[in-house]
């Protein structure tokens, strides 16, 4: 009798027989035969680990304030017992007590500040985030949107001893307000809707509206496993959510939602690209979808970029010192060197998931982004940065580098013990 995994491998093999080229790419993207490598950093001062940044799955650079915002965990072990994005529901008791946190990092000092929550007691099981400025505030301030995966304890018979309870996730989006320079994040409301089922990442359009990806249709089980591996399972969605109120205490009140993008495999991370662009990272298939929002507000996909690994949360680096002879602007994609190992490592605190960060030149005025060639920007075997899920690049003033073009690359990982900052010579990669 076949085991579940053997049966699924057999089914996948039959499905993939007519698609040899696709099968070759499948093997390459998941890294079945790839060796994990390390980018050598010659100068020790060019690689910095940022304090108090445990398992920060997502990172965003808020340009107006000049600060980095991250959603992190407060303990290293908990995510290996509860992480719905990887269908891990082993211990809801840990998730029910989770005190994840939001951090602000100064990209110059590389120091992290943990924000204190106001009007919010959790639980907070962190995932994707987004940050937008509050244009109506007299003080410099931002709205922070964060995915939260607390356990659904409705069917647990014992509210005290939850470890044996079979609980799924009651995923939602939390909205906070933060005054730049303060140490607090004030919780405004939670958001739940039937169309927000397996939320992964967020792209805020205004304080009252945002896009959110559902990375899978199925939350767990054999069909979710099939959905992850079979690229023809285009069941994920990006949903557009509108709120009538930012003060409702009922997570489902005053919430309207509709599907903005469908028919795409494993929609995962969201990001902003060039003006008007919405970036969707298709994690399992290693494809960046470049889209544009229409008025309805469906997302129209205009081009695709393939890389040779899985990817997660995309970002875009806009070179502020670009000129007619040198422009380092481009897309930044973080992913895994050997995603094929995930079934063995997702519950192992001592595992090592190798990381890759890609750079795709995409200058202002270029025609089709699909013609740009991806370049490997940074690589690690999982010891320095485990399970890379997001990366952003912040330029250094050339005057401080004797006219040379350098930048700091900040890399986060869902299983990483800290955020990594590495200094990159742009002239070697752009």
XYZ file of C-alpha atoms in Angstrom:
430
model
C 0.000 0.000 0.000
C 1.346 3.423 -0.959
C 2.133 5.986 1.716
C 0.547 9.402 1.234
C 3.828 10.977 0.155
C 4.654 8.147 -2.270
C 1.197 8.349 -3.815
C 1.499 12.101 -4.289
C 4.943 11.729 -5.865
C 3.487 9.146 -8.268
C 0.585 11.434 -9.176
C 2.935 14.355 -9.715
C 5.230 12.242 -11.879
C 2.351 11.241 -14.159
C 1.096 14.804 -14.375
C 4.547 16.114 -15.250
C 5.514 13.535 -17.905
C 4.385 15.680 -20.875
C 6.185 18.676 -19.443
C 9.866 17.776 -19.334
C 11.099 21.356 -19.403
C 8.717 22.249 -16.608
C 9.948 19.265 -14.610
C 13.558 20.371 -15.018
C 12.639 23.823 -13.754
C 10.633 22.299 -10.892
C 13.721 20.380 -9.744
C 15.922 23.472 -10.091
C 13.586 25.858 -8.253
C 13.124 23.506 -5.307
C 16.880 22.913 -5.200
C 16.813 19.111 -5.133
C 20.450 18.802 -6.215
C 21.727 22.242 -5.208
C 24.559 22.575 -2.726
C 24.146 25.287 -0.127
C 26.811 27.965 -0.489
C 27.974 31.085 1.329
C 28.759 34.516 -0.030
C 32.177 35.392 1.372
C 32.296 38.735 3.170
C 35.952 39.744 3.417
C 35.535 42.695 5.777
C 33.910 41.672 9.108
C 32.453 45.175 9.471
C 30.420 44.580 6.306
C 28.189 41.976 7.994
C 26.090 42.875 11.026
C 23.471 40.937 13.013
C 20.746 43.210 14.372
C 19.838 42.756 18.028
C 16.428 41.547 19.200
C 15.061 40.563 15.785
C 13.955 36.929 16.124
C 12.218 35.283 13.143
C 11.152 38.511 11.447
C 9.278 37.157 8.427
C 8.841 40.518 6.709
C 10.583 43.891 6.518
C 9.627 47.237 4.979
C 11.553 50.464 4.489
C 9.365 53.490 5.178
C 11.054 56.134 3.068
C 9.577 59.240 4.673
C 10.799 58.328 8.174
C 13.922 56.560 6.944
C 13.160 53.596 9.188
C 12.784 49.849 8.739
C 9.687 48.145 10.164
C 9.592 44.434 11.008
C 7.158 41.900 12.466
C 9.057 39.448 14.696
C 8.588 36.649 17.209
C 9.632 36.898 20.847
C 10.854 33.321 21.240
C 12.736 31.080 18.843
C 11.066 27.735 19.582
C 7.380 28.626 19.240
C 7.304 28.912 15.452
C 8.417 25.282 15.140
C 5.264 24.234 17.004
C 2.805 26.652 15.389
C 3.169 28.304 11.989
C 0.017 28.068 9.829
C 1.805 29.347 6.669
C 3.666 26.011 6.665
C 0.623 24.004 7.824
C 2.134 23.579 11.286
C -0.638 23.459 13.912
C 1.119 21.204 16.440
C 0.735 23.226 19.641
C -2.045 25.835 19.854
C -1.217 26.373 23.529
C 2.012 28.118 22.536
C 0.239 30.134 19.860
C -2.421 31.248 22.346
C 0.326 32.763 24.519
C 2.412 34.209 21.697
C 3.655 37.755 22.152
C 5.083 38.594 18.766
C 6.267 42.148 18.309
C 6.808 45.010 15.884
C 10.274 46.520 15.655
C 11.698 49.715 14.195
C 15.300 49.622 12.995
C 17.548 52.583 12.283
C 19.378 51.549 9.086
C 22.400 53.674 10.014
C 22.973 52.531 13.607
C 21.558 49.024 12.888
C 19.787 49.157 16.273
C 16.318 47.713 16.834
C 13.581 49.321 18.919
C 10.734 47.131 20.122
C 7.395 48.947 20.100
C 5.073 48.673 23.084
C 1.508 47.741 22.238
C -1.343 49.973 23.363
C -4.895 48.516 23.458
C -3.607 45.135 22.263
C -2.917 42.045 24.356
C -2.527 39.418 21.668
C -1.991 36.669 20.935
C 0.217 37.840 18.076
C 1.639 35.215 15.708
C 3.397 37.360 13.150
C 3.743 37.068 9.385
C 3.579 39.727 6.624
C 3.348 43.463 7.268
C 3.073 46.767 5.443
C 3.579 50.376 6.486
C 2.133 53.571 4.997
C 2.430 57.198 6.149
C -0.413 58.945 7.960
C -0.824 62.075 5.863
C -3.470 63.518 8.199
C -1.370 63.443 11.366
C 0.146 66.648 12.744
C 3.135 64.550 13.786
C 5.106 62.214 11.547
C 3.230 58.927 11.884
C 2.468 55.675 10.086
C -0.170 52.969 9.885
C 1.137 49.427 10.349
C -0.807 46.500 8.870
C 0.185 43.064 10.178
C -1.022 39.510 9.499
C -1.778 37.573 12.686
C -2.351 33.797 12.998
C -3.901 33.158 16.438
C -5.409 29.718 17.072
C -9.140 29.153 16.713
C -10.038 27.672 20.090
C -13.795 27.463 19.525
C -13.766 23.661 19.348
C -11.243 23.059 22.141
C -12.971 21.268 25.040
C -10.357 22.340 27.591
C -9.528 26.037 27.512
C -6.614 25.505 29.923
C -4.834 22.471 28.491
C -4.701 23.251 24.780
C -1.782 21.104 23.680
C -3.966 18.147 22.754
C -6.545 20.318 21.047
C -6.889 20.124 17.264
C -7.079 23.826 16.448
C -6.761 25.629 13.154
C -5.868 29.282 12.654
C -8.286 32.165 13.112
C -6.127 34.354 10.901
C -6.730 38.075 10.712
C -5.120 41.417 9.957
C -4.183 43.830 12.750
C -3.968 47.595 12.155
C -1.772 49.784 14.367
C -0.866 53.477 14.461
C 2.653 54.614 15.355
C 4.052 58.110 15.858
C 7.596 58.203 14.515
C 10.109 58.528 17.339
C 7.757 57.160 19.995
C 8.019 53.704 21.541
C 4.362 52.716 21.079
C 2.105 51.100 18.497
C -1.567 51.763 19.206
C -3.932 49.035 18.064
C -6.853 50.390 16.050
C -8.743 47.245 15.062
C -8.612 43.639 13.849
C -9.963 42.615 10.442
C -11.537 39.267 9.537
C -13.513 38.217 6.462
C -14.365 34.841 4.862
C -12.219 35.783 1.845
C -9.197 36.273 4.148
C -8.572 32.575 4.722
C -4.818 31.883 4.527
C -3.357 35.410 4.665
C 0.324 35.840 3.963
C 1.274 39.390 3.060
C -0.298 42.840 2.846
C -0.067 45.846 0.548
C -1.860 48.837 2.055
C -3.450 51.345 -0.294
C -4.846 53.698 2.354
C -5.728 53.551 6.065
C -9.078 52.051 5.014
C -8.025 49.652 2.228
C -5.420 47.002 1.509
C -4.565 43.988 -0.610
C -3.842 40.670 1.115
C -2.676 37.379 -0.392
C -4.100 33.957 0.435
C -1.127 31.715 -0.310
C -3.159 28.479 -0.430
C -6.766 27.396 -0.812
C -6.392 24.476 1.602
C -5.080 25.079 5.104
C -3.679 21.582 5.637
C -3.760 17.990 4.452
C -2.881 16.134 1.274
C -4.580 18.620 -1.040
C -2.552 21.477 0.423
C 0.612 19.433 -0.152
C -0.474 18.845 -3.739
C -1.325 22.530 -4.114
C 2.159 23.467 -2.985
C 4.022 21.145 -5.355
C 1.801 21.091 -8.445
C 2.233 24.413 -10.216
C -0.995 23.866 -12.116
C -2.906 24.276 -8.841
C -3.618 27.968 -9.349
C -5.999 28.319 -6.443
C -4.403 31.125 -4.429
C -5.884 34.630 -4.442
C -5.110 38.245 -3.721
C -8.053 39.977 -2.070
C -8.845 43.694 -1.901
C -10.299 44.754 1.459
C -12.120 47.988 2.282
C -13.020 49.213 5.769
C -15.767 51.636 6.707
C -14.331 52.106 10.188
C -10.921 51.966 11.883
C -12.425 51.874 15.373
C -14.733 48.854 15.290
C -14.174 46.345 18.093
C -15.801 43.610 16.003
C -13.210 42.186 13.549
C -15.885 41.351 10.974
C -17.831 44.620 11.156
C -17.667 47.207 8.366
C -15.472 44.972 6.192
C -15.933 44.519 2.441
C -13.704 42.250 0.359
C -13.429 40.967 -3.203
C -10.914 38.945 -5.180
C -8.423 41.130 -7.070
C -6.166 38.429 -8.554
C -6.719 34.705 -9.121
C -5.600 31.901 -11.405
C -2.007 32.202 -10.135
C 0.005 29.542 -8.317
C 0.958 30.193 -4.686
C 0.545 33.977 -4.428
C 2.664 34.859 -1.431
C 4.502 38.138 -0.862
C 3.308 41.562 -1.973
C 5.371 44.649 -2.696
C 5.596 47.943 -4.540
C 7.651 48.147 -7.711
C 8.123 50.977 -10.139
C 5.384 53.664 -10.138
C 2.002 51.972 -10.452
C 3.388 48.435 -10.103
C 2.123 45.810 -7.664
C 4.525 42.914 -7.129
C 3.280 39.407 -6.313
C 5.815 36.763 -5.330
C 4.689 33.267 -6.355
C 6.682 31.384 -3.771
C 6.685 27.727 -4.786
C 7.210 28.323 -8.499
C 9.863 31.039 -8.158
C 8.023 33.610 -10.280
C 7.604 37.335 -9.682
C 4.365 38.629 -11.169
C 4.424 42.327 -12.030
C 0.935 43.798 -12.030
C -0.917 47.075 -12.191
C -4.026 48.017 -10.253
C -7.074 48.997 -12.256
C -9.965 51.121 -11.072
C -12.179 48.198 -10.036
C -9.458 47.416 -8.295
C -8.473 44.119 -9.947
C -4.760 43.541 -10.502
C -3.756 43.139 -14.138
C -0.597 41.047 -14.569
C 1.632 42.644 -17.206
C 4.839 40.581 -16.971
C 6.606 37.753 -15.144
C 10.184 37.206 -13.992
C 11.507 33.731 -13.181
C 14.353 32.962 -10.784
C 15.977 29.625 -9.972
C 14.691 29.258 -6.413
C 11.541 29.706 -4.419
C 10.847 33.321 -3.475
C 8.852 35.137 -0.841
C 8.311 38.850 -0.187
C 9.436 41.082 -3.089
C 10.777 44.619 -2.812
C 12.063 47.250 -5.213
C 15.246 49.284 -4.846
C 15.003 52.740 -6.406
C 18.493 54.163 -6.881
C 18.345 57.824 -5.748
C 21.800 58.499 -7.214
C 21.043 57.066 -10.658
C 22.439 58.895 -13.658
C 22.790 58.337 -17.392
C 25.751 55.987 -16.929
C 24.819 54.031 -13.787
C 21.443 53.038 -12.342
C 21.258 50.234 -9.769
C 17.449 50.221 -9.503
C 15.910 46.761 -9.483
C 13.755 44.117 -7.850
C 15.004 42.293 -4.740
C 13.768 38.745 -4.062
C 14.621 36.516 -1.100
C 14.107 32.752 -1.176
C 15.335 29.282 -0.279
C 18.235 27.432 -1.869
C 16.765 24.005 -1.027
C 13.018 24.284 -0.501
C 12.885 20.523 -1.099
C 14.186 20.108 2.471
C 11.234 21.898 4.085
C 9.331 18.735 5.087
C 12.333 17.864 7.293
C 13.158 21.306 8.674
C 9.897 23.144 9.386
C 9.601 21.629 12.874
C 13.343 21.463 13.639
C 14.809 24.352 15.678
C 18.293 23.082 14.830
C 17.746 22.850 11.084
C 19.489 24.978 8.485
C 17.491 26.299 5.555
C 19.789 27.880 2.999
C 18.984 31.347 1.698
C 19.342 33.141 -1.633
C 18.738 36.810 -2.444
C 18.235 37.779 -6.082
C 18.627 41.137 -7.782
C 16.884 41.854 -11.086
C 17.941 45.117 -12.771
C 14.836 47.032 -13.794
C 15.628 50.648 -14.407
C 13.140 53.433 -14.905
C 12.157 53.569 -18.566
C 13.050 49.944 -19.340
C 10.480 48.155 -21.455
C 9.546 44.626 -20.407
C 10.688 43.598 -16.934
C 10.521 39.987 -18.124
C 13.652 40.612 -20.218
C 15.785 41.401 -17.169
C 18.286 38.769 -16.091
C 18.260 37.774 -12.385
C 21.595 37.921 -10.577
C 22.476 36.272 -7.288
C 23.129 39.046 -4.791
C 23.758 37.068 -1.595
C 23.752 33.424 -0.545
C 23.983 31.633 2.782
C 23.887 28.020 3.944
C 21.446 28.819 6.749
C 23.950 29.463 9.516
C 23.991 33.266 9.221
C 20.462 33.759 7.904
C 18.042 30.833 7.929
C 14.996 30.634 5.622
C 15.255 34.068 3.966
C 11.792 35.528 3.394
C 12.391 39.219 2.649
C 15.161 41.642 1.752
C 15.402 45.373 1.194
C 18.341 47.466 0.052
C 19.201 50.971 1.297
C 21.743 53.042 -0.574
C 24.813 54.683 0.976
C 25.662 58.226 -0.093
C 28.558 57.894 -2.591
C 30.266 60.835 -0.865
C 30.774 58.585 2.161
C 32.355 55.881 -0.013
C 34.834 58.000 -2.013
C 32.454 58.137 -4.949
C 31.864 54.371 -5.062
C 28.355 52.924 -5.139
C 27.519 50.832 -2.051
C 24.325 49.836 -0.247
C 23.243 47.907 2.823
C 21.176 44.795 2.149
C 18.878 43.839 5.047
C 17.755 40.184 4.977
C 15.097 38.648 7.215
C 14.157 35.017 7.722
C 11.076 33.252 9.084
C 13.384 30.881 11.006
C 16.352 33.245 11.477
C 17.646 34.166 14.923
C 18.287 37.734 13.811
C 18.105 40.064 10.838
C 21.304 40.272 8.823
C 22.720 43.446 7.250
C 25.428 43.009 4.623
C 27.243 45.728 2.696
C 26.963 45.337 -1.081
C 29.129 46.907 -3.791
C 26.521 47.911 -6.358
C 29.128 48.325 -9.067
C 29.744 44.569 -8.950
C 26.113 43.578 -9.467
C 24.254 46.309 -11.371
